[in-house]
mmCIF file with all atom_site columns, C-alpha atoms in Angstrom:
data_model
loop_
_atom_site.group_PDB
_atom_site.id
_atom_site.type_symbol
_atom_site.label_atom_id
_atom_site.label_alt_id
_atom_site.label_comp_id
_atom_site.label_asym_id
_atom_site.label_entity_id
_atom_site.label_seq_id
_atom_site.pdbx_PDB_ins_code
_atom_site.Cartn_x
_atom_site.Cartn_y
_atom_site.Cartn_z
_atom_site.occupancy
_atom_site.B_iso_or_equiv
_atom_site.pdbx_formal_charge
_atom_site.auth_seq_id
_atom_site.auth_comp_id
_atom_site.auth_asym_id
_atom_site.auth_atom_id
_atom_site.pdbx_PDB_model_num
ATOM 1   C CA . MET E 1 1   ? 87.982  -125.918 -22.689 1.00 44.00 ? 283 MET E CA 1
ATOM 2   C CA . SER E 1 2   ? 88.137  -129.704 -23.662 1.00 44.00 ? 284 SER E CA 1
ATOM 3   C CA . THR E 1 3   ? 89.703  -130.192 -26.939 1.00 52.00 ? 285 THR E CA 1
ATOM 4   C CA . THR E 1 4   ? 91.080  -133.278 -29.170 1.00 82.00 ? 286 THR E CA 1
ATOM 5   C CA . TYR E 1 5   ? 92.890  -130.999 -31.172 1.00 93.00 ? 287 TYR E CA 1
ATOM 6   C CA . ALA E 1 6   ? 96.896  -130.216 -31.650 1.00 95.00 ? 288 ALA E CA 1
ATOM 7   C CA . ASN E 1 7   ? 97.694  -127.138 -30.611 1.00 95.00 ? 289 ASN E CA 1
ATOM 8   C CA . MET E 1 8   ? 98.916  -125.149 -34.256 1.00 96.00 ? 290 MET E CA 1
ATOM 9   C CA . PRO E 1 9   ? 102.357 -124.185 -33.992 1.00 94.00 ? 291 PRO E CA 1
ATOM 10  C CA . PHE E 1 10  ? 103.379 -120.458 -34.004 1.00 95.00 ? 292 PHE E CA 1
ATOM 11  C CA . HIS E 1 11  ? 105.919 -120.658 -35.619 1.00 97.00 ? 293 HIS E CA 1
ATOM 12  C CA . LEU E 1 12  ? 105.755 -120.724 -39.688 1.00 98.00 ? 294 LEU E CA 1
ATOM 13  C CA . GLU E 1 13  ? 108.466 -119.900 -41.664 1.00 98.00 ? 295 GLU E CA 1
ATOM 14  C CA . THR E 1 14  ? 107.711 -120.581 -45.611 1.00 98.00 ? 296 THR E CA 1
ATOM 15  C CA . GLU E 1 15  ? 110.267 -118.729 -48.530 1.00 97.00 ? 297 GLU E CA 1
ATOM 16  C CA . ARG E 1 16  ? 109.566 -115.393 -48.163 1.00 98.00 ? 298 ARG E CA 1
ATOM 17  C CA . LEU E 1 17  ? 108.211 -114.980 -44.815 1.00 98.00 ? 299 LEU E CA 1
ATOM 18  C CA . ILE E 1 18  ? 107.808 -114.959 -41.184 1.00 98.00 ? 300 ILE E CA 1
ATOM 19  C CA . LEU E 1 19  ? 104.373 -116.250 -38.754 1.00 98.00 ? 301 LEU E CA 1
ATOM 20  C CA . ARG E 1 20  ? 105.467 -116.290 -35.349 1.00 97.00 ? 302 ARG E CA 1
ATOM 21  C CA . PRO E 1 21  ? 103.703 -114.832 -31.814 1.00 96.00 ? 303 PRO E CA 1
ATOM 22  C CA . TRP E 1 22  ? 102.617 -111.934 -31.083 1.00 96.00 ? 304 TRP E CA 1
ATOM 23  C CA . ALA E 1 23  ? 105.129 -109.058 -29.422 1.00 95.00 ? 305 ALA E CA 1
ATOM 24  C CA . GLU E 1 24  ? 104.548 -105.851 -27.673 1.00 91.00 ? 306 GLU E CA 1
ATOM 25  C CA . SER E 1 25  ? 106.661 -104.420 -29.997 1.00 93.00 ? 307 SER E CA 1
ATOM 26  C CA . ASP E 1 26  ? 104.583 -105.184 -32.995 1.00 96.00 ? 308 ASP E CA 1
ATOM 27  C CA . ALA E 1 27  ? 101.311 -102.470 -30.886 1.00 96.00 ? 309 ALA E CA 1
ATOM 28  C CA . ALA E 1 28  ? 102.719 -99.727  -33.085 1.00 96.00 ? 310 ALA E CA 1
ATOM 29  C CA . ALA E 1 29  ? 102.908 -100.890 -36.602 1.00 97.00 ? 311 ALA E CA 1
ATOM 30  C CA . PHE E 1 30  ? 99.603  -103.270 -35.735 1.00 97.00 ? 312 PHE E CA 1
ATOM 31  C CA . CYS E 1 31  ? 97.554  -99.879  -35.176 1.00 96.00 ? 313 CYS E CA 1
ATOM 32  C CA . ASP E 1 32  ? 99.151  -99.344  -38.467 1.00 97.00 ? 314 ASP E CA 1
ATOM 33  C CA . LEU E 1 33  ? 97.868  -101.876 -40.418 1.00 97.00 ? 315 LEU E CA 1
ATOM 34  C CA . LEU E 1 34  ? 94.438  -101.158 -38.366 1.00 96.00 ? 316 LEU E CA 1
ATOM 35  C CA . ALA E 1 35  ? 94.736  -97.269  -39.847 1.00 96.00 ? 317 ALA E CA 1
ATOM 36  C CA . GLU E 1 36  ? 94.201  -98.801  -43.504 1.00 96.00 ? 318 GLU E CA 1
ATOM 37  C CA . ARG E 1 37  ? 91.079  -99.266  -42.898 1.00 93.00 ? 319 ARG E CA 1
ATOM 38  C CA . GLY E 1 38  ? 89.531  -95.734  -42.673 1.00 91.00 ? 320 GLY E CA 1
ATOM 39  C CA . ASN E 1 39  ? 88.395  -95.422  -39.534 1.00 90.00 ? 321 ASN E CA 1
ATOM 40  C CA . GLY E 1 40  ? 90.706  -94.067  -37.557 1.00 94.00 ? 322 GLY E CA 1
ATOM 41  C CA . LYS E 1 41  ? 94.251  -94.749  -36.149 1.00 95.00 ? 323 LYS E CA 1
ATOM 42  C CA . PRO E 1 42  ? 93.676  -96.856  -32.836 1.00 94.00 ? 324 PRO E CA 1
ATOM 43  C CA . PRO E 1 43  ? 95.414  -95.807  -29.530 1.00 95.00 ? 325 PRO E CA 1
ATOM 44  C CA . VAL E 1 44  ? 98.427  -98.401  -29.226 1.00 95.00 ? 326 VAL E CA 1
ATOM 45  C CA . GLU E 1 45  ? 97.084  -98.905  -25.872 1.00 95.00 ? 327 GLU E CA 1
ATOM 46  C CA . ARG E 1 46  ? 94.095  -100.393 -26.331 1.00 95.00 ? 328 ARG E CA 1
ATOM 47  C CA . ILE E 1 47  ? 96.454  -102.874 -29.212 1.00 96.00 ? 329 ILE E CA 1
ATOM 48  C CA . ARG E 1 48  ? 98.722  -103.646 -26.556 1.00 96.00 ? 330 ARG E CA 1
ATOM 49  C CA . THR E 1 49  ? 95.631  -105.033 -24.963 1.00 95.00 ? 331 THR E CA 1
ATOM 50  C CA . SER E 1 50  ? 94.871  -106.366 -28.230 1.00 94.00 ? 332 SER E CA 1
ATOM 51  C CA . ILE E 1 51  ? 97.561  -107.977 -28.468 1.00 95.00 ? 333 ILE E CA 1
ATOM 52  C CA . ALA E 1 52  ? 97.507  -109.048 -24.773 1.00 95.00 ? 334 ALA E CA 1
ATOM 53  C CA . GLU E 1 53  ? 94.219  -110.957 -25.518 1.00 94.00 ? 335 GLU E CA 1
ATOM 54  C CA . PHE E 1 54  ? 95.290  -112.945 -27.811 1.00 93.00 ? 336 PHE E CA 1
ATOM 55  C CA . LEU E 1 55  ? 98.150  -114.200 -26.464 1.00 95.00 ? 337 LEU E CA 1
ATOM 56  C CA . ALA E 1 56  ? 95.971  -115.242 -24.012 1.00 94.00 ? 338 ALA E CA 1
ATOM 57  C CA . THR E 1 57  ? 93.167  -116.664 -26.508 1.00 93.00 ? 339 THR E CA 1
ATOM 58  C CA . THR E 1 58  ? 96.484  -118.498 -28.047 1.00 94.00 ? 340 THR E CA 1
ATOM 59  C CA . GLU E 1 59  ? 96.769  -120.551 -24.916 1.00 93.00 ? 341 GLU E CA 1
ATOM 60  C CA . THR E 1 60  ? 93.095  -121.548 -24.075 1.00 93.00 ? 342 THR E CA 1
ATOM 61  C CA . THR E 1 61  ? 92.614  -122.260 -27.393 1.00 95.00 ? 343 THR E CA 1
ATOM 62  C CA . GLY E 1 62  ? 95.344  -123.766 -29.159 1.00 96.00 ? 344 GLY E CA 1
ATOM 63  C CA . ILE E 1 63  ? 95.396  -121.591 -32.496 1.00 97.00 ? 345 ILE E CA 1
ATOM 64  C CA . ALA E 1 64  ? 96.593  -118.429 -33.508 1.00 96.00 ? 346 ALA E CA 1
ATOM 65  C CA . LEU E 1 65  ? 96.462  -115.131 -35.023 1.00 96.00 ? 347 LEU E CA 1
ATOM 66  C CA . LEU E 1 66  ? 100.658 -114.309 -36.212 1.00 97.00 ? 348 LEU E CA 1
ATOM 67  C CA . PRO E 1 67  ? 102.031 -111.393 -36.949 1.00 98.00 ? 349 PRO E CA 1
ATOM 68  C CA . VAL E 1 68  ? 103.422 -111.653 -40.741 1.00 98.00 ? 350 VAL E CA 1
ATOM 69  C CA . GLN E 1 69  ? 106.997 -110.403 -41.080 1.00 98.00 ? 351 GLN E CA 1
ATOM 70  C CA . ARG E 1 70  ? 109.191 -110.107 -44.368 1.00 98.00 ? 352 ARG E CA 1
ATOM 71  C CA . ARG E 1 71  ? 112.591 -112.962 -44.271 1.00 97.00 ? 353 ARG E CA 1
ATOM 72  C CA . GLU E 1 72  ? 114.697 -110.546 -46.371 1.00 96.00 ? 354 GLU E CA 1
ATOM 73  C CA . GLU E 1 73  ? 113.262 -106.924 -44.950 1.00 96.00 ? 355 GLU E CA 1
ATOM 74  C CA . GLY E 1 74  ? 112.397 -108.173 -41.166 1.00 96.00 ? 356 GLY E CA 1
ATOM 75  C CA . ASP E 1 75  ? 109.467 -105.785 -41.243 1.00 96.00 ? 357 ASP E CA 1
ATOM 76  C CA . PHE E 1 76  ? 105.916 -106.404 -40.359 1.00 97.00 ? 358 PHE E CA 1
ATOM 77  C CA . ILE E 1 77  ? 102.711 -106.678 -42.798 1.00 98.00 ? 359 ILE E CA 1
ATOM 78  C CA . GLY E 1 78  ? 100.486 -108.053 -41.550 1.00 98.00 ? 360 GLY E CA 1
ATOM 79  C CA . TYR E 1 79  ? 98.619  -110.964 -39.544 1.00 98.00 ? 361 TYR E CA 1
ATOM 80  C CA . CYS E 1 80  ? 97.594  -114.283 -40.653 1.00 98.00 ? 362 CYS E CA 1
ATOM 81  C CA . GLY E 1 81  ? 95.832  -117.840 -38.407 1.00 98.00 ? 363 GLY E CA 1
ATOM 82  C CA . LEU E 1 82  ? 93.060  -119.323 -37.707 1.00 97.00 ? 364 LEU E CA 1
ATOM 83  C CA . ILE E 1 83  ? 90.025  -117.496 -34.919 1.00 96.00 ? 365 ILE E CA 1
ATOM 84  C CA . ILE E 1 84  ? 87.251  -118.417 -33.798 1.00 95.00 ? 366 ILE E CA 1
ATOM 85  C CA . GLY E 1 85  ? 85.615  -115.395 -35.607 1.00 91.00 ? 367 GLY E CA 1
ATOM 86  C CA . ARG E 1 86  ? 81.742  -116.595 -36.756 1.00 93.00 ? 368 ARG E CA 1
ATOM 87  C CA . THR E 1 87  ? 83.176  -120.098 -36.213 1.00 94.00 ? 369 THR E CA 1
ATOM 88  C CA . THR E 1 88  ? 84.000  -122.276 -33.752 1.00 95.00 ? 370 THR E CA 1
ATOM 89  C CA . LEU E 1 89  ? 87.266  -124.158 -32.338 1.00 95.00 ? 371 LEU E CA 1
ATOM 90  C CA . GLU E 1 90  ? 86.610  -127.282 -33.840 1.00 95.00 ? 372 GLU E CA 1
ATOM 91  C CA . GLU E 1 91  ? 85.979  -125.520 -37.211 1.00 97.00 ? 373 GLU E CA 1
ATOM 92  C CA . PRO E 1 92  ? 87.865  -122.345 -37.433 1.00 97.00 ? 374 PRO E CA 1
ATOM 93  C CA . GLU E 1 93  ? 88.388  -119.565 -39.785 1.00 98.00 ? 375 GLU E CA 1
ATOM 94  C CA . ILE E 1 94  ? 91.398  -118.274 -41.546 1.00 98.00 ? 376 ILE E CA 1
ATOM 95  C CA . ALA E 1 95  ? 91.945  -114.716 -41.310 1.00 97.00 ? 377 ALA E CA 1
ATOM 96  C CA . TYR E 1 96  ? 94.463  -112.226 -42.820 1.00 97.00 ? 378 TYR E CA 1
ATOM 97  C CA . GLU E 1 97  ? 95.495  -108.818 -43.539 1.00 97.00 ? 379 GLU E CA 1
ATOM 98  C CA . LEU E 1 98  ? 98.442  -106.982 -45.152 1.00 97.00 ? 380 LEU E CA 1
ATOM 99  C CA . PHE E 1 99  ? 99.141  -103.859 -45.331 1.00 97.00 ? 381 PHE E CA 1
ATOM 100 C CA . ARG E 1 100 ? 98.280  -102.118 -49.082 1.00 96.00 ? 382 ARG E CA 1
ATOM 101 C CA . HIS E 1 101 ? 101.684 -101.850 -50.259 1.00 97.00 ? 383 HIS E CA 1
ATOM 102 C CA . ALA E 1 102 ? 102.092 -105.844 -49.880 1.00 97.00 ? 384 ALA E CA 1
ATOM 103 C CA . HIS E 1 103 ? 98.857  -106.646 -51.884 1.00 96.00 ? 385 HIS E CA 1
ATOM 104 C CA . GLY E 1 104 ? 99.812  -108.478 -55.094 1.00 96.00 ? 386 GLY E CA 1
ATOM 105 C CA . ARG E 1 105 ? 102.980 -109.857 -54.834 1.00 97.00 ? 387 ARG E CA 1
ATOM 106 C CA . GLY E 1 106 ? 101.259 -113.424 -52.981 1.00 97.00 ? 388 GLY E CA 1
ATOM 107 C CA . TYR E 1 107 ? 101.975 -112.686 -49.633 1.00 98.00 ? 389 TYR E CA 1
ATOM 108 C CA . ALA E 1 108 ? 98.945  -113.631 -48.379 1.00 98.00 ? 390 ALA E CA 1
ATOM 109 C CA . THR E 1 109 ? 98.461  -116.784 -50.411 1.00 98.00 ? 391 THR E CA 1
ATOM 110 C CA . GLU E 1 110 ? 102.082 -117.468 -49.438 1.00 98.00 ? 392 GLU E CA 1
ATOM 111 C CA . ALA E 1 111 ? 100.969 -116.598 -45.306 1.00 98.00 ? 393 ALA E CA 1
ATOM 112 C CA . ALA E 1 112 ? 97.802  -118.546 -45.777 1.00 98.00 ? 394 ALA E CA 1
ATOM 113 C CA . GLY E 1 113 ? 99.048  -121.552 -47.363 1.00 98.00 ? 395 GLY E CA 1
ATOM 114 C CA . ALA E 1 114 ? 101.243 -122.379 -44.409 1.00 98.00 ? 396 ALA E CA 1
ATOM 115 C CA . VAL E 1 115 ? 98.815  -121.552 -42.194 1.00 98.00 ? 397 VAL E CA 1
ATOM 116 C CA . LEU E 1 116 ? 95.771  -124.060 -44.348 1.00 97.00 ? 398 LEU E CA 1
ATOM 117 C CA . GLU E 1 117 ? 99.017  -126.569 -42.880 1.00 96.00 ? 399 GLU E CA 1
ATOM 118 C CA . ALA E 1 118 ? 99.224  -125.835 -39.087 1.00 97.00 ? 400 ALA E CA 1
ATOM 119 C CA . ALA E 1 119 ? 95.860  -126.569 -39.265 1.00 97.00 ? 401 ALA E CA 1
ATOM 120 C CA . ALA E 1 120 ? 95.648  -129.817 -40.990 1.00 96.00 ? 402 ALA E CA 1
ATOM 121 C CA . ALA E 1 121 ? 98.178  -130.330 -38.430 1.00 95.00 ? 403 ALA E CA 1
ATOM 122 C CA . THR E 1 122 ? 96.302  -130.260 -35.385 1.00 96.00 ? 404 THR E CA 1
ATOM 123 C CA . GLY E 1 123 ? 93.654  -132.950 -36.496 1.00 95.00 ? 405 GLY E CA 1
ATOM 124 C CA . ARG E 1 124 ? 91.164  -130.548 -38.221 1.00 96.00 ? 406 ARG E CA 1
ATOM 125 C CA . THR E 1 125 ? 88.829  -131.414 -40.434 1.00 95.00 ? 407 THR E CA 1
ATOM 126 C CA . ARG E 1 126 ? 87.367  -128.441 -42.360 1.00 97.00 ? 408 ARG E CA 1
ATOM 127 C CA . LEU E 1 127 ? 87.914  -124.791 -41.962 1.00 98.00 ? 409 LEU E CA 1
ATOM 128 C CA . TRP E 1 128 ? 85.466  -121.209 -42.396 1.00 98.00 ? 410 TRP E CA 1
ATOM 129 C CA . SER E 1 129 ? 86.569  -117.844 -44.446 1.00 97.00 ? 411 SER E CA 1
ATOM 130 C CA . THR E 1 130 ? 84.256  -115.299 -43.512 1.00 96.00 ? 412 THR E CA 1
ATOM 131 C CA . VAL E 1 131 ? 85.162  -111.776 -46.395 1.00 96.00 ? 413 VAL E CA 1
ATOM 132 C CA . GLY E 1 132 ? 83.040  -109.091 -47.482 1.00 95.00 ? 414 GLY E CA 1
ATOM 133 C CA . THR E 1 133 ? 81.924  -110.104 -51.245 1.00 96.00 ? 415 THR E CA 1
ATOM 134 C CA . TRP E 1 134 ? 82.998  -106.525 -52.367 1.00 94.00 ? 416 TRP E CA 1
ATOM 135 C CA . ASN E 1 135 ? 86.807  -107.659 -51.560 1.00 95.00 ? 417 ASN E CA 1
ATOM 136 C CA . THR E 1 136 ? 87.751  -109.213 -55.214 1.00 95.00 ? 418 THR E CA 1
ATOM 137 C CA . PRO E 1 137 ? 91.623  -110.249 -53.666 1.00 95.00 ? 419 PRO E CA 1
ATOM 138 C CA . SER E 1 138 ? 90.773  -111.864 -50.702 1.00 96.00 ? 420 SER E CA 1
ATOM 139 C CA . LEU E 1 139 ? 87.925  -113.945 -52.373 1.00 97.00 ? 421 LEU E CA 1
ATOM 140 C CA . ARG E 1 140 ? 91.027  -114.783 -54.836 1.00 96.00 ? 422 ARG E CA 1
ATOM 141 C CA . VAL E 1 141 ? 93.479  -115.782 -51.785 1.00 97.00 ? 423 VAL E CA 1
ATOM 142 C CA . LEU E 1 142 ? 90.875  -118.055 -50.847 1.00 98.00 ? 424 LEU E CA 1
ATOM 143 C CA . GLU E 1 143 ? 90.226  -119.007 -54.588 1.00 97.00 ? 425 GLU E CA 1
ATOM 144 C CA . LYS E 1 144 ? 94.054  -120.437 -54.954 1.00 97.00 ? 426 LYS E CA 1
ATOM 145 C CA . LEU E 1 145 ? 93.721  -122.046 -51.812 1.00 97.00 ? 427 LEU E CA 1
ATOM 146 C CA . GLY E 1 146 ? 90.915  -124.352 -52.220 1.00 98.00 ? 428 GLY E CA 1
ATOM 147 C CA . PHE E 1 147 ? 88.016  -122.780 -50.462 1.00 98.00 ? 429 PHE E CA 1
ATOM 148 C CA . GLN E 1 148 ? 84.471  -122.630 -52.017 1.00 98.00 ? 430 GLN E CA 1
ATOM 149 C CA . ARG E 1 149 ? 82.400  -120.496 -51.232 1.00 97.00 ? 431 ARG E CA 1
ATOM 150 C CA . ASP E 1 150 ? 79.275  -122.300 -49.344 1.00 97.00 ? 432 ASP E CA 1
ATOM 151 C CA . HIS E 1 151 ? 76.347  -119.035 -48.743 1.00 97.00 ? 433 HIS E CA 1
ATOM 152 C CA . VAL E 1 152 ? 76.526  -115.385 -48.402 1.00 97.00 ? 434 VAL E CA 1
ATOM 153 C CA . SER E 1 153 ? 74.315  -113.491 -45.384 1.00 97.00 ? 435 SER E CA 1
ATOM 154 C CA . THR E 1 154 ? 74.192  -110.013 -45.078 1.00 96.00 ? 436 THR E CA 1
ATOM 155 C CA . GLU E 1 155 ? 75.543  -108.309 -42.310 1.00 93.00 ? 437 GLU E CA 1
ATOM 156 C CA . GLU E 1 156 ? 75.289  -104.321 -40.993 1.00 90.00 ? 438 GLU E CA 1
ATOM 157 C CA . ASN E 1 157 ? 78.829  -104.370 -43.211 1.00 85.00 ? 439 ASN E CA 1
ATOM 158 C CA . GLY E 1 158 ? 76.850  -105.610 -45.920 1.00 93.00 ? 440 GLY E CA 1
ATOM 159 C CA . GLU E 1 159 ? 77.111  -108.790 -47.731 1.00 96.00 ? 441 GLU E CA 1
ATOM 160 C CA . VAL E 1 160 ? 79.450  -111.767 -46.599 1.00 97.00 ? 442 VAL E CA 1
ATOM 161 C CA . ALA E 1 161 ? 80.826  -114.564 -48.248 1.00 97.00 ? 443 ALA E CA 1
ATOM 162 C CA . TRP E 1 162 ? 81.175  -117.804 -46.254 1.00 97.00 ? 444 TRP E CA 1
ATOM 163 C CA . LEU E 1 163 ? 83.654  -120.211 -47.695 1.00 98.00 ? 445 LEU E CA 1
ATOM 164 C CA . THR E 1 164 ? 84.597  -123.690 -46.251 1.00 98.00 ? 446 THR E CA 1
ATOM 165 C CA . ARG E 1 165 ? 87.973  -126.382 -47.679 1.00 98.00 ? 447 ARG E CA 1
ATOM 166 C CA . ALA E 1 166 ? 88.177  -129.992 -46.464 1.00 97.00 ? 448 ALA E CA 1
ATOM 167 C CA . LEU E 1 167 ? 91.593  -130.495 -44.372 1.00 95.00 ? 449 LEU E CA 1
ATOM 168 C CA . PRO E 1 168 ? 93.102  -133.215 -45.423 1.00 81.00 ? 450 PRO E CA 1
#
């Protein structure tokens, strides 16, 4: 895969958070996070495989979805990073998901802000995000970070807002 972009940093720190590469020890907590979606808890073996796939994808793409942990508590509270998702390697998507108990404290905005800076450091000029139109808190995070709505599409699970943001 030929890319003209630098790799994003895979270890980011903010005032309250650390974003770092995945470890196999994240699997159980990641299962718990995915279970909050209401579709049951995935088997930990499958999530270990997903983590190995994330790490392999990072090797080939130079972008990463990173676990988020609170600096003081040291606990895993979710993930945030860049993915190809519905877009391209040139203009990747920012993605994040946090445990419900971590909502409403500015963690998503703080983590996503660090990822925005990391994305800009790669030389990219634009990011996307796709979010269910029902997900008001996530849309608020993106608005705070300067994302603008581009269009809405209809998918299996309902309407999806496509937002974009130019990088400096």
